[in-house]
Coordinates of C-alpha atoms and ligand atoms in Angstrom, one line a residue:
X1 CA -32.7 20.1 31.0
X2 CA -29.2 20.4 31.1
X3 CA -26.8 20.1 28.1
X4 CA -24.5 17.6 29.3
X5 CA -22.2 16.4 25.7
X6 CA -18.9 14.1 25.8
X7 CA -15.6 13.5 24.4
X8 CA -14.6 10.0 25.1
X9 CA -10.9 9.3 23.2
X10 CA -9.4 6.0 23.6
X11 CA -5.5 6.8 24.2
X12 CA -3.7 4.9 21.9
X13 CA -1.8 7.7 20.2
X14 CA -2.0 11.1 19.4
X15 CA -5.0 13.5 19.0
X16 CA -6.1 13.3 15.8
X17 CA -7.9 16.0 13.7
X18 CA -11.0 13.8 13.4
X19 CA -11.2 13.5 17.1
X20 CA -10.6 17.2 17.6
X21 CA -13.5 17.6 15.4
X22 CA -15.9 15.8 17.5
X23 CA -14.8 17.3 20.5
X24 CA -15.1 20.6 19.0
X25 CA -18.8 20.1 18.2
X26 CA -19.5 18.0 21.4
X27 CA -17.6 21.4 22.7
X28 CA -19.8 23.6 20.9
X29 CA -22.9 22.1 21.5
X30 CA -22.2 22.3 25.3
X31 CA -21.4 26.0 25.4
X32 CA -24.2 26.9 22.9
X33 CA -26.6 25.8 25.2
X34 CA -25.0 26.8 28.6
X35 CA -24.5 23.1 29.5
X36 CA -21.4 21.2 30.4
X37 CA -18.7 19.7 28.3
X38 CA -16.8 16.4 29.5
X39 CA -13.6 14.4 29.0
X40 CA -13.6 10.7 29.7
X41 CA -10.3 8.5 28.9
X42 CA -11.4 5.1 27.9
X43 CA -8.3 3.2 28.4
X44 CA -9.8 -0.2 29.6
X45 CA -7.8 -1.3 26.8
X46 CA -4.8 -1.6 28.9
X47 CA -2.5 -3.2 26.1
X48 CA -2.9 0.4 23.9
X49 CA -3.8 2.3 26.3
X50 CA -0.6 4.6 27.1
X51 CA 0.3 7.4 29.3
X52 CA 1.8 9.6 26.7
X53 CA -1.0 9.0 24.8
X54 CA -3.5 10.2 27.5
X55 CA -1.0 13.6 28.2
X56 CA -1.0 14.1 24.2
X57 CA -4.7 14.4 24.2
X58 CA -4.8 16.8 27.1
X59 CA -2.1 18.8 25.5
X60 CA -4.5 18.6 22.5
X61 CA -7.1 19.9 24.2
X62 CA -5.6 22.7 26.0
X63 CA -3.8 23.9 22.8
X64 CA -7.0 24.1 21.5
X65 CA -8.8 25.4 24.2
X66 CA -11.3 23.2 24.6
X67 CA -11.7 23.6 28.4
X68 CA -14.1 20.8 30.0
X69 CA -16.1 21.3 32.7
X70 CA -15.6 17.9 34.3
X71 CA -13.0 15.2 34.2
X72 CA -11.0 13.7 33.1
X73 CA -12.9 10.7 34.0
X74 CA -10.7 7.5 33.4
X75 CA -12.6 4.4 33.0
X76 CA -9.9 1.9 34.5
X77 CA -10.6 4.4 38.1
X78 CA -14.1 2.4 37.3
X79 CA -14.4 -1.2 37.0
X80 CA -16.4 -1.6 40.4
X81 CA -18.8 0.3 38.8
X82 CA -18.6 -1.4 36.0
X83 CA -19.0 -5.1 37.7
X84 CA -22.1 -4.0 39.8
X85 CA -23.6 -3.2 37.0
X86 CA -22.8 -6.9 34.9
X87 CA -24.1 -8.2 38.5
X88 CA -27.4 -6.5 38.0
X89 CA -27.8 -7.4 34.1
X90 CA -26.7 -11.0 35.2
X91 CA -29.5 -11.0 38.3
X92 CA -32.6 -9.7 35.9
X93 CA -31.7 -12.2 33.3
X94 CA -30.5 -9.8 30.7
X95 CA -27.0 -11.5 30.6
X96 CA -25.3 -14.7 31.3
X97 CA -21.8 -16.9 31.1
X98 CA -20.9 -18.3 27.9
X99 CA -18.6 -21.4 28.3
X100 CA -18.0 -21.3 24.3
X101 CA -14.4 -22.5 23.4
X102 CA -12.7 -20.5 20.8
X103 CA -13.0 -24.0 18.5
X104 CA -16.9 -23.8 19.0
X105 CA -17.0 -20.4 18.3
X106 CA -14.9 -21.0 15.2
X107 CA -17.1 -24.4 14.0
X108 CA -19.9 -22.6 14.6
X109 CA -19.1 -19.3 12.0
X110 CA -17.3 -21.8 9.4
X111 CA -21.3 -23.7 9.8
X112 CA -22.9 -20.6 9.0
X113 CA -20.5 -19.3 6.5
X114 CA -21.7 -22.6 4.6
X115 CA -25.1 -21.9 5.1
X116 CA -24.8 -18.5 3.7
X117 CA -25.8 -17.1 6.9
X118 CA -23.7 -13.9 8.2
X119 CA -21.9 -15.3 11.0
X120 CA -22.8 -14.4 14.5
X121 CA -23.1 -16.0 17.7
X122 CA -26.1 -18.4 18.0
X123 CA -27.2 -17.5 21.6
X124 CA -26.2 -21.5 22.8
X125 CA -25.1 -20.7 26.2
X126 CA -28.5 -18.2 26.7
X127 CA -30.3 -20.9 28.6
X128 CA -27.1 -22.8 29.9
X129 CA -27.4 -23.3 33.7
X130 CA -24.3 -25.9 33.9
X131 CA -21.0 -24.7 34.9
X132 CA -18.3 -25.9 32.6
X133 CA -15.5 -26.7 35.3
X134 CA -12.5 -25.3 34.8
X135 CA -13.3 -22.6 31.7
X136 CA -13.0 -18.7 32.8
X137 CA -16.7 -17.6 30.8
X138 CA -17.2 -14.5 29.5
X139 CA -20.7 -12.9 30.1
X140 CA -23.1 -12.0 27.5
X141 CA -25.5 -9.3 27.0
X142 CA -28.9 -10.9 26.2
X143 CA -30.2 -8.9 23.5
X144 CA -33.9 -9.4 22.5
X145 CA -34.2 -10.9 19.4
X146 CA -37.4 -10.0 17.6
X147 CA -38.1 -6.4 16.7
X148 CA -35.8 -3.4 15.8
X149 CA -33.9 -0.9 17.2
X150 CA -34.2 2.9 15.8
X151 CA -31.2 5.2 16.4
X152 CA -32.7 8.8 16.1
X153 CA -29.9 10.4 14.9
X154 CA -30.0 14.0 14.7
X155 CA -27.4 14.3 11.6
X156 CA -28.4 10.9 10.0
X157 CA -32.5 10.6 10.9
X158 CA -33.7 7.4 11.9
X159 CA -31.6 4.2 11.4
X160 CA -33.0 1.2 12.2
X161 CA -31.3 -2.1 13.1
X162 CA -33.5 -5.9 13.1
X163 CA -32.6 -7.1 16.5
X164 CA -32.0 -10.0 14.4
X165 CA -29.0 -8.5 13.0
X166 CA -27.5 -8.1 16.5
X167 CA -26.0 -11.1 18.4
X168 CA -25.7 -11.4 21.8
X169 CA -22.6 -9.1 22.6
X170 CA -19.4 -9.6 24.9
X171 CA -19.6 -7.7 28.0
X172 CA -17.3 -9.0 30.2
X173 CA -13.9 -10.7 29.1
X174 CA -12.9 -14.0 31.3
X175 CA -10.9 -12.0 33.3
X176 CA -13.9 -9.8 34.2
X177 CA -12.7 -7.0 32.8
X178 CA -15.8 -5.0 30.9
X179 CA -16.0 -4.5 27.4
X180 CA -16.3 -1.4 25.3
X181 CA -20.0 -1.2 24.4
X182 CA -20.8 -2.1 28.3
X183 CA -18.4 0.6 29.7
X184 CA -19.8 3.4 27.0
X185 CA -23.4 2.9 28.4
X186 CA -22.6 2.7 32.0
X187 CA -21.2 5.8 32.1
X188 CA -22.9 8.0 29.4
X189 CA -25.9 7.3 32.2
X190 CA -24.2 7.9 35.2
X191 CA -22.1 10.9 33.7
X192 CA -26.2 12.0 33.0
X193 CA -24.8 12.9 29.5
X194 CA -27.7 14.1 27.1
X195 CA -26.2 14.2 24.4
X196 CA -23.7 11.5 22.4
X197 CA -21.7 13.5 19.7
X198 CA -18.8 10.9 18.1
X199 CA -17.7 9.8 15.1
X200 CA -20.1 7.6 12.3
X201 CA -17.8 4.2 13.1
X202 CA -19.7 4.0 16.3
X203 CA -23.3 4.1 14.3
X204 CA -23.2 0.2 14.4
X205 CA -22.8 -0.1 18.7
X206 CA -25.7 2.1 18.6
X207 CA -28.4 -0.2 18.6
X208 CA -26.3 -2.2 21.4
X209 CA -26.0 0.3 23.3
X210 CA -29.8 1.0 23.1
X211 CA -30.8 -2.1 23.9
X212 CA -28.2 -2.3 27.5
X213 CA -29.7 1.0 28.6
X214 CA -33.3 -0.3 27.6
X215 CA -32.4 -3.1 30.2
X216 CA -30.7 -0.9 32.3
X217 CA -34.6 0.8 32.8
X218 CA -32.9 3.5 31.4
X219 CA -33.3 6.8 28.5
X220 CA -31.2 6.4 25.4
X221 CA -29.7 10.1 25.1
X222 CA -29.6 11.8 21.8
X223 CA -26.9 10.5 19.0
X224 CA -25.5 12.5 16.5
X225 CA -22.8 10.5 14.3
X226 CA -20.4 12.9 12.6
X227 CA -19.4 12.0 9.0
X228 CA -15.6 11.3 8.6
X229 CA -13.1 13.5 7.4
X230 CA -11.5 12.4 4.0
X231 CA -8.0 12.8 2.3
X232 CA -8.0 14.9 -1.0
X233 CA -8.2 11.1 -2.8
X234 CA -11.0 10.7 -1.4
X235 CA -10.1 8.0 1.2
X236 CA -10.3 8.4 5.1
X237 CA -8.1 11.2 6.2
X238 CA -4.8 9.1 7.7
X239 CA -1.2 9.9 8.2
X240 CA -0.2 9.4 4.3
X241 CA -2.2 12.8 3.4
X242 CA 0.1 14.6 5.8
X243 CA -0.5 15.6 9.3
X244 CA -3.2 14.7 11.0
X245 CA -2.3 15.1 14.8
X246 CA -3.0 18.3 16.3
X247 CA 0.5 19.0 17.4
X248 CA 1.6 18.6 14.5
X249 CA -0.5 21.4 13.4
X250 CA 1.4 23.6 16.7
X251 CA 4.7 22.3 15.2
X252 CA 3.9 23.6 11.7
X253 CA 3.1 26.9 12.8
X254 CA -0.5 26.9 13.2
X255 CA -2.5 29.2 15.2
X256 CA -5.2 26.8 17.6
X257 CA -7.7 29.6 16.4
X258 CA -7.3 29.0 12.4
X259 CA -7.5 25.0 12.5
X260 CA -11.0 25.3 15.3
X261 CA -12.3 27.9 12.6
X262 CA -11.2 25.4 9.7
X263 CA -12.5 22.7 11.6
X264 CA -15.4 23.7 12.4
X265 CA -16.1 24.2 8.8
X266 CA -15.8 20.4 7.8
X267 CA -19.3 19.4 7.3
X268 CA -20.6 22.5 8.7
X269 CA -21.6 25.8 7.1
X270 CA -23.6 29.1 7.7
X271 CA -24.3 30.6 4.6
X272 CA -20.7 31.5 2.4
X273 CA -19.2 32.9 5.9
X274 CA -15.7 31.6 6.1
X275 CA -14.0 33.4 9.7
X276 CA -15.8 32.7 12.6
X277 CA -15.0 34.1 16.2
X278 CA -15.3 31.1 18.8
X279 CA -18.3 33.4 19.8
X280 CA -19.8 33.1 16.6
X281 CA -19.1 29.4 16.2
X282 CA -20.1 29.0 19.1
X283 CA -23.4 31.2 18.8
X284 CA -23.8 29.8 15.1
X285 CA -23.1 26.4 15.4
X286 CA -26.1 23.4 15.6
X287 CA -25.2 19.7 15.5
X288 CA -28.3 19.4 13.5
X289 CA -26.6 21.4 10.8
X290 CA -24.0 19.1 10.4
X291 CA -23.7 17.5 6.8
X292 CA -24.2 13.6 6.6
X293 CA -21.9 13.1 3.9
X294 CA -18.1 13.3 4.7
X295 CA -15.5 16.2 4.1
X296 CA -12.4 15.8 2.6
X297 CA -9.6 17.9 4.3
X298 CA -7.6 20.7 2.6
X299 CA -4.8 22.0 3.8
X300 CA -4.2 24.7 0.9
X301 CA -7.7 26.2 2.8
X302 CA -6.3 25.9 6.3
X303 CA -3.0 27.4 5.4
X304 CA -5.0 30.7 4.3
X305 CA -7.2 30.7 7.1
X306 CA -3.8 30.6 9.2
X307 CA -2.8 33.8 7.5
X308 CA -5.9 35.7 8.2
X309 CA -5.9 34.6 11.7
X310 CA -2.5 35.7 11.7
X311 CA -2.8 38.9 10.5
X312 CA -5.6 39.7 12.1
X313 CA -5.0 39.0 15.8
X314 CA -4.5 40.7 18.2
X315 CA -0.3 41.1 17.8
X316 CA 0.2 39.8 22.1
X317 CA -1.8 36.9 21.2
X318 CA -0.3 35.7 18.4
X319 CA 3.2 36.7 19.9
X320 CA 1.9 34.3 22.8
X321 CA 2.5 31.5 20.3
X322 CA 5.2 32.6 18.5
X323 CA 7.1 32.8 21.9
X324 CA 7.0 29.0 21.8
X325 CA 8.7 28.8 18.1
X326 CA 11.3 31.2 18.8
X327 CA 11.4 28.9 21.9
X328 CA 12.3 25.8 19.3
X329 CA 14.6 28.1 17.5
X330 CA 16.7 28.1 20.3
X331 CA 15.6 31.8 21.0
X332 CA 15.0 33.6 24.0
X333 CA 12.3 36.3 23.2
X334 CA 13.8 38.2 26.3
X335 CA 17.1 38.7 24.6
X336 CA 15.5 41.5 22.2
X337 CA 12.7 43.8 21.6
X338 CA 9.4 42.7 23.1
X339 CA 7.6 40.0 20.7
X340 CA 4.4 41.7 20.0
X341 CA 5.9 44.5 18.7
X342 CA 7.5 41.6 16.3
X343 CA 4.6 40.7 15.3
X344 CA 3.1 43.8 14.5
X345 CA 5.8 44.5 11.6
X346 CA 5.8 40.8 10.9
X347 CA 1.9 39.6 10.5
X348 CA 1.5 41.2 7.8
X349 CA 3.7 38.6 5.7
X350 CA 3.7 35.5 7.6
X351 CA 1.2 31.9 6.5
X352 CA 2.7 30.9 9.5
X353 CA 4.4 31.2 12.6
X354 CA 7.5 28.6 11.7
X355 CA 8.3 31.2 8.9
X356 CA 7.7 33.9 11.3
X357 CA 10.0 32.8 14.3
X358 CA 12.7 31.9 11.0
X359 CA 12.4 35.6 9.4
X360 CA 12.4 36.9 13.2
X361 CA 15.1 35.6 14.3
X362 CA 17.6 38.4 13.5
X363 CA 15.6 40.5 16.1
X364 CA 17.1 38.1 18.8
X365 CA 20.8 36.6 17.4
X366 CA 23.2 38.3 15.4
X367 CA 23.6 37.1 12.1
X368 CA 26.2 34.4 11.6
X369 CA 25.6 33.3 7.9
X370 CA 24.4 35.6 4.8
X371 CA 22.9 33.8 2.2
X372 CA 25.2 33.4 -0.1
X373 CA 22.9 34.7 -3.5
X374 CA 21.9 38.0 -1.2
X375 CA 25.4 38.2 0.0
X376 CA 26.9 37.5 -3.5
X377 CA 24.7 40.5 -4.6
X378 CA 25.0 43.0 -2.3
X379 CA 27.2 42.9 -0.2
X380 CA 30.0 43.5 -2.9
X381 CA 32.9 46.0 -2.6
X382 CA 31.1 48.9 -3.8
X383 CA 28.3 48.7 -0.9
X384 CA 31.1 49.3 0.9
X385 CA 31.1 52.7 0.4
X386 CA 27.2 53.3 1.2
X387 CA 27.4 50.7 4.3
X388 CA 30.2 52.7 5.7
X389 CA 27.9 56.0 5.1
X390 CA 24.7 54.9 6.6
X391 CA 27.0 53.6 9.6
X392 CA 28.3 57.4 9.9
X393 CA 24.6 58.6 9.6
X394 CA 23.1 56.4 11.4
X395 CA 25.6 57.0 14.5
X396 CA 25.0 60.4 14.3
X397 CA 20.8 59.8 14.4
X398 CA 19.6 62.2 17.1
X399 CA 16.7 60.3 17.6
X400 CA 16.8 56.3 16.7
X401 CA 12.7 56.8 15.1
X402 CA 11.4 55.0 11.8
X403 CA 10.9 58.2 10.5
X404 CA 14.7 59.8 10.8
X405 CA 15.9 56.5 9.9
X406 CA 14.1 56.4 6.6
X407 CA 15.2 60.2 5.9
X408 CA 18.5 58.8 6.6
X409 CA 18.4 56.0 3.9
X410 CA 17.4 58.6 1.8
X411 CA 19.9 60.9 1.9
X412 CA 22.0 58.5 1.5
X413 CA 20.8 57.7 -1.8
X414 CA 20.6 60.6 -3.1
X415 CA 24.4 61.3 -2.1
X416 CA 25.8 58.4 -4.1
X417 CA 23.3 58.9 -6.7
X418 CA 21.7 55.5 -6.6
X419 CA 17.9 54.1 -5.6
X420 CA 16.5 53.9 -2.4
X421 CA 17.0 50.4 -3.1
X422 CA 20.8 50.4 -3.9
X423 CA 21.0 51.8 -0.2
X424 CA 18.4 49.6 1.6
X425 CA 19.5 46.2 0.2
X426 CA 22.7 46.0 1.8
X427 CA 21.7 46.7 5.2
X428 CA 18.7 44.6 4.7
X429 CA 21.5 41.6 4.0
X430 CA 23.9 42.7 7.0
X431 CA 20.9 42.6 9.9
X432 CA 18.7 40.2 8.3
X433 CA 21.1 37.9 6.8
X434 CA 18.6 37.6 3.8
X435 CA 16.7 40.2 1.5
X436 CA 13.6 39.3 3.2
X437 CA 12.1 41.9 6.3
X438 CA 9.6 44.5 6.8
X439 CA 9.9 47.8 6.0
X440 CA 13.6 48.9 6.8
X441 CA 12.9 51.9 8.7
X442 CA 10.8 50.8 11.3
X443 CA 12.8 47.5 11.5
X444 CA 15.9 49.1 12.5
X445 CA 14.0 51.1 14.7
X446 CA 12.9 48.0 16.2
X447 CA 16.4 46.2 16.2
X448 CA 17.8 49.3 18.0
X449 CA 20.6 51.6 17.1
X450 CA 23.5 49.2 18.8
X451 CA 22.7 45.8 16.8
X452 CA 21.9 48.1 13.9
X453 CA 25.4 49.2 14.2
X454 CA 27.2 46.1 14.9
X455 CA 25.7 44.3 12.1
X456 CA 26.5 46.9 9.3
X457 CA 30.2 46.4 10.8
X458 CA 30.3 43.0 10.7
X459 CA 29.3 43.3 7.2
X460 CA 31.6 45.6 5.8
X461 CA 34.0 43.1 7.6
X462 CA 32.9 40.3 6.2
X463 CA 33.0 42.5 2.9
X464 CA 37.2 42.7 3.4
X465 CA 37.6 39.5 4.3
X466 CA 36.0 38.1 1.2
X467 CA 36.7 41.0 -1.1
X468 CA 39.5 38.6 -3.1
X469 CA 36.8 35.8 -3.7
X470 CA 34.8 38.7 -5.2
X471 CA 37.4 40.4 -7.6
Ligands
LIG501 N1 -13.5 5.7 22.8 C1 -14.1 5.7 21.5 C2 -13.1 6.1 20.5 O1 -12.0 6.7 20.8 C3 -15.2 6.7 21.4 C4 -16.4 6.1 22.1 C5 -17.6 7.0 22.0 O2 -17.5 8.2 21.7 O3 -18.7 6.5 22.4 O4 -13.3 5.8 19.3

């Protein structure tokens, strides 16, 4: 048999870190066993259903990398499918028109709510053969009523449902149009899916959902209901914790890499191993490993997962993203050294790539501003002296290397009697704007000897002009 798992999102906003969850182990599951991995947009909700809500979950997905195999599937490109198969539940008896007026509907809960019986609909039209002129019905789903339903659930175990608990369900509105629960069955069988990874709010259509592919003379594939993801108070992860889109997670500097691995770790462990490859996760991973009890999300834990990925990547890869924050900056990474060789002084230091593009950015624009504490500190009138020193030594560099360049520096120093420090500072300031960079040496090897240059000018210009606010 064939793997065949699903990610079915309903676009009606962004993709949220729950749902990339799910995908991920539907995703997972898939490519563990060789099988196939597909995307279905249910939008038959047409009033929240949006177009920039469908193109935010694809560029969810591809951020992530979670290719799929087939789709997307959209289920409003499927309502003739959908209607032959209400005809053929409405031909075998196993649904039928209810004529019931929003009133009856209504006196009939308020009944029961004085009863102290949970309210549900009472089956009346079930056996109805007369047409109520001039009502648009909707069409029911007979479902049995004696016996129980069991939902094998491969995280969960069995859960059963009393038939008796489940009324008979809406499956087509008066317009026609089909109905969630309906729409879910029809094509988890004809999509031949084997598997039906979502989230634990769908544990309750379940047992409906069993019982239409029961009528449908069809196999129930296997469910596996993933626990919810919580805030850090302990209530369901929304936006008030924070982020919770994906993109967001892009926009914060995130590599796709660190919040799978951090993912993938919500509810699901092997051993005390932290750092998984996609190979690993993906060699690692079983959905019957999965925790039942919910998670609760911690961003201090993805932020240092972030680093490691960082730092540990290969530098083109990660430069590969960054591209796309210097991008934001309003940098273009072709106006400077190449990026990887960015990254490779700058991964060391970074939890993320917003702070890396920031400290970067000297590498592609001249600095404009100093800030004013650095500047206030070192770029006074007695750097002058040294600035204008390393500018004559520097010129004079035979060879523009790290390894001169730090000589250099030192020399320096030890001609004005100072610390490497007293030398390193100032320059740092004048190309960095700040007193933040990687080693000098090899980032003003990077920089280049004419920027390098320029910006130690500039500073002892900038110096001048504000040597009277300084004395
Ligand atoms: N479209 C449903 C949702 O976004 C998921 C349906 C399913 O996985 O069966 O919640």
């Amino acid at each position: 048999m064939t793997i065949r798992t699903r990610f079915a999102p309903s676009p009606t906003g962004y993709l949220h870190v729950g749902g990339a969850r799910t995908a991920l182990f539907s995703w997972l599951y898939a490519r563990k066993h060789g099988g196939q991995f597909i995307l279905r947009i249910e939008d038959t909700d047409l009033e929240r259903s949006t177009a920039e809500s469908v193109n935010a979950i694809l560029e969810g997905m591809t951020w992530l990398g979670l290719e799929y195999d087939e789709g997307p599937f959209y289920q409003t490109h499927r309502f003739d499918r959908y209607k032959e198969v209400i005809d053929q539940l409405l031909k075998q008896g196993d649904a039928y028109y209810c004529y019931c007026s929003k009133e009856e509907l209504e006196d009939m809960r308020e009944l029961q709510r004085a009863n102290k019986e949970k309210p549900r609909y009472d089956g009346r039209c079930r056996d109805l053969s007369a047409v109520r002129e001039g009502v648009q019905p909707v069409i029911r789903f007979k479902n049995p009523t004696e016996g129980s339903v069991v939902v094998n659930d491969v995280i969960r175990g069995e859960v059963e449902f009393k038939n008796s608990e489940l009324d008979d369900l809406i499956i087509a509105r008066p317009d026609g149009s089909p109905t969630y629960n309906l729409t879910v069955v029809v094509d988890d069988l004809d999509m031949e899916l084997t598997h039906v990874i979502r989230g634990d709010d769908h544990l309750n259509n379940s047992p409906r959902q069993i019982n239409i592919i029961k009528a449908l003379g069809a196999e129930p594939p296997v469910f596996a209901h993933v626990p919810m993801i919580l805030g850090d108070d302990g209530a369901r992860l929304s936006k008030r914790h924070g982020a919770v889109s994906v993109m967001s997670y892009r926009d914060e500097g995130y590599l796709p890499e660190a919040l799978l691995n951090y993912l993938v770790r919500l509810g699901w462990s092997h051993g005390d191993q932290e750092i998984f490859t996609l190979d690993e996760m993906i060699q690692l991973f079983d959905i019957e490993d999965v925790n039942k009890a919910a998670s609760s999300f911690n961003t201090d834990k993805l932020l240092w997962l972030n680093q490691q990925y960082i730092k540990n990547s290969e530098p083109e890869h990660v430069a590969h993203h960054l591209s796309w924050h210097m991008g934001q900056l309003g940098i273009d990474p072709a106006q400077g050294p190449e990026l990887s060789s960015v990254v490779k002084l700058q991964q060391e230091r970074a939890k993320t790539l917003v702070e890396m593009a920031a400290n970067s950015r000297f590498f592609y624009q001249a600095v404009t501003d100093y800030d004013e504490k650095a500047a206030r500190k070192n770029l006074t009138v007695n750097s002058v002296e040294l600035l204008q020193d390393m500018q004559a030594r520097l010129s004079a560099l035979q060879e523009w290397q790290a390894e001169e360049i730090h000589d250099h520096i030192k020399a320096c120093a030890e001609a004005a009697e100072v610390g490497m420090g007293k030398v390193a500072q100032p320059i740092r300031v004048a190309i960095t704007g700040n007193t933040v960079s990687p080693p000098l040496d090899v980032t003003l090897e990077l920089l280049g000897r004419e920027r390098t240059l320029s910006a130690v000018t500039a500073a002892i210009e900038w110096i001048k002009d504000h040597a009277e606010d300084q004395s």
